[in-house]
């Protein structure tokens, strides 16, 4: 499968690793939108949040168990934002579910159009 995040997880494309366990991989976003911008992905390929179901929800659970550890390791003591973009209107550019963890400064309140 031609998926850039699967290739990153396999180590075929370099990334700045921030966290890894048996199910989750986290790395620095190549185009940061905040002073701290991590991506958190499941090692198992899931196309987007719209594809979460009873069969794969455990992978998402593992992501959300990892996020507080990743945030702590990045020094995000004062809070942070977790975002997942879905599909065309959500401006999802990589079709492997990923959670943006943004922080390191007060973020803008507005998240919509
Ligand atoms: P989205 O637009 O929500 O699909 O987010 C995809 C994110 O992946 C963007 O923030 C990109 O900057 C990021 N990205 C794309 N390719 C890479 C890469 N090779 N290494 C790190 N981040 C990447």
XYZ file of C-alpha atoms and ligand atoms in Angstrom:
136
model
C 0.000 0.000 0.000
C 1.306 3.430 -0.938
C 0.927 5.221 2.410
C 3.544 7.757 3.523
C 2.820 7.253 7.238
C 3.079 3.443 6.895
C 6.479 4.036 5.241
C 7.509 6.320 8.138
C 6.429 3.690 10.674
C 8.473 1.047 8.804
C 11.487 3.423 8.875
C 11.635 3.702 5.078
C 11.087 7.467 5.260
C 12.998 9.345 7.980
C 11.119 11.046 10.806
C 11.933 12.690 14.107
C 10.606 10.062 16.490
C 8.968 11.370 19.667
C 7.377 8.185 21.022
C 6.855 4.551 20.100
C 5.170 1.527 21.620
C 3.810 -1.701 20.165
C 0.774 0.005 18.620
C 1.553 3.725 18.386
C 4.173 5.885 16.653
C 4.633 9.619 17.175
C 6.868 11.977 15.225
C 7.394 15.683 14.646
C 5.251 17.287 11.949
C 7.449 18.382 9.041
C 5.486 21.644 8.733
C 4.770 22.679 12.330
C 1.691 24.827 12.980
C 2.631 25.583 16.613
C 5.857 25.690 18.657
C 5.194 22.007 19.444
C 3.491 19.931 16.735
C 3.518 16.168 17.083
C 1.670 13.630 14.957
C 0.413 10.485 16.660
C -0.529 7.520 14.479
C -1.504 3.895 14.927
C 0.930 1.395 13.430
C -2.077 -0.355 11.947
C -3.391 1.457 8.874
C -6.783 3.088 9.454
C -7.752 5.599 6.734
C -9.381 8.245 8.948
C -11.564 8.807 12.023
C -14.494 8.074 9.743
C -13.257 4.465 9.510
C -13.187 3.830 13.281
C -15.347 0.868 14.226
C -15.668 -1.935 16.757
C -12.854 -3.879 15.070
C -10.177 -1.173 15.208
C -11.265 1.088 18.086
C -8.614 -0.479 20.308
C -5.901 1.166 18.178
C -7.518 4.548 18.812
C -7.754 3.809 22.524
C -4.017 3.112 22.550
C -3.374 6.446 20.832
C -5.312 8.310 23.501
C -3.448 6.428 26.231
C -0.155 7.503 24.621
C -1.023 11.176 24.059
C -0.682 12.283 27.718
C 2.747 10.615 27.891
C 3.819 12.306 24.652
C 2.490 15.680 25.842
C 4.348 15.341 29.148
C 7.580 14.400 27.372
C 7.211 17.511 25.200
C 6.678 19.756 28.237
C 3.069 20.659 27.442
C 2.197 21.348 31.080
C -0.216 24.189 30.316
C -2.444 22.338 27.883
C -2.541 21.458 24.234
C -4.918 20.702 21.375
C -5.616 17.340 19.739
C -7.020 17.437 16.203
C -7.804 14.868 13.568
C -8.811 16.029 10.109
C -11.269 13.874 8.154
C -11.782 13.774 4.403
C -12.044 16.539 1.848
C -13.912 19.157 3.893
C -11.731 18.366 6.926
C -8.610 18.988 4.787
C -7.130 15.563 5.510
C -4.046 15.291 3.278
C -2.666 11.937 4.491
C -5.113 9.046 4.426
C -3.729 7.275 7.506
C -5.523 8.408 10.653
C -3.343 10.779 12.653
C -3.829 13.035 15.617
C -2.127 16.420 15.652
C -0.904 17.415 19.123
C -0.341 21.155 19.125
C 0.947 23.300 21.941
C 3.789 25.268 23.410
C 1.842 28.549 23.196
C -1.708 29.865 23.635
C -3.505 28.595 20.540
C -6.137 30.565 18.599
C -9.691 30.001 19.833
C -11.151 29.822 16.340
C -10.992 26.394 14.698
C -13.700 26.810 12.081
C -14.242 28.734 8.864
P -3.528 16.421 7.570
O -3.512 17.607 6.688
O -4.401 16.527 8.767
O -3.741 15.147 6.783
O -2.063 16.332 8.190
C -0.984 15.738 7.561
C 0.229 16.272 8.237
O 1.325 15.449 7.893
C 0.603 17.692 7.817
O 0.598 18.531 8.975
C 1.994 17.540 7.213
O 2.832 18.617 7.521
C 2.462 16.245 7.833
N 3.455 15.516 7.075
C 3.376 15.134 5.766
N 4.462 14.443 5.420
C 5.245 14.371 6.530
C 6.512 13.785 6.812
N 7.210 13.116 5.878
N 7.022 13.913 8.061
C 6.336 14.583 9.003
N 5.130 15.149 8.803
C 4.595 15.058 7.589
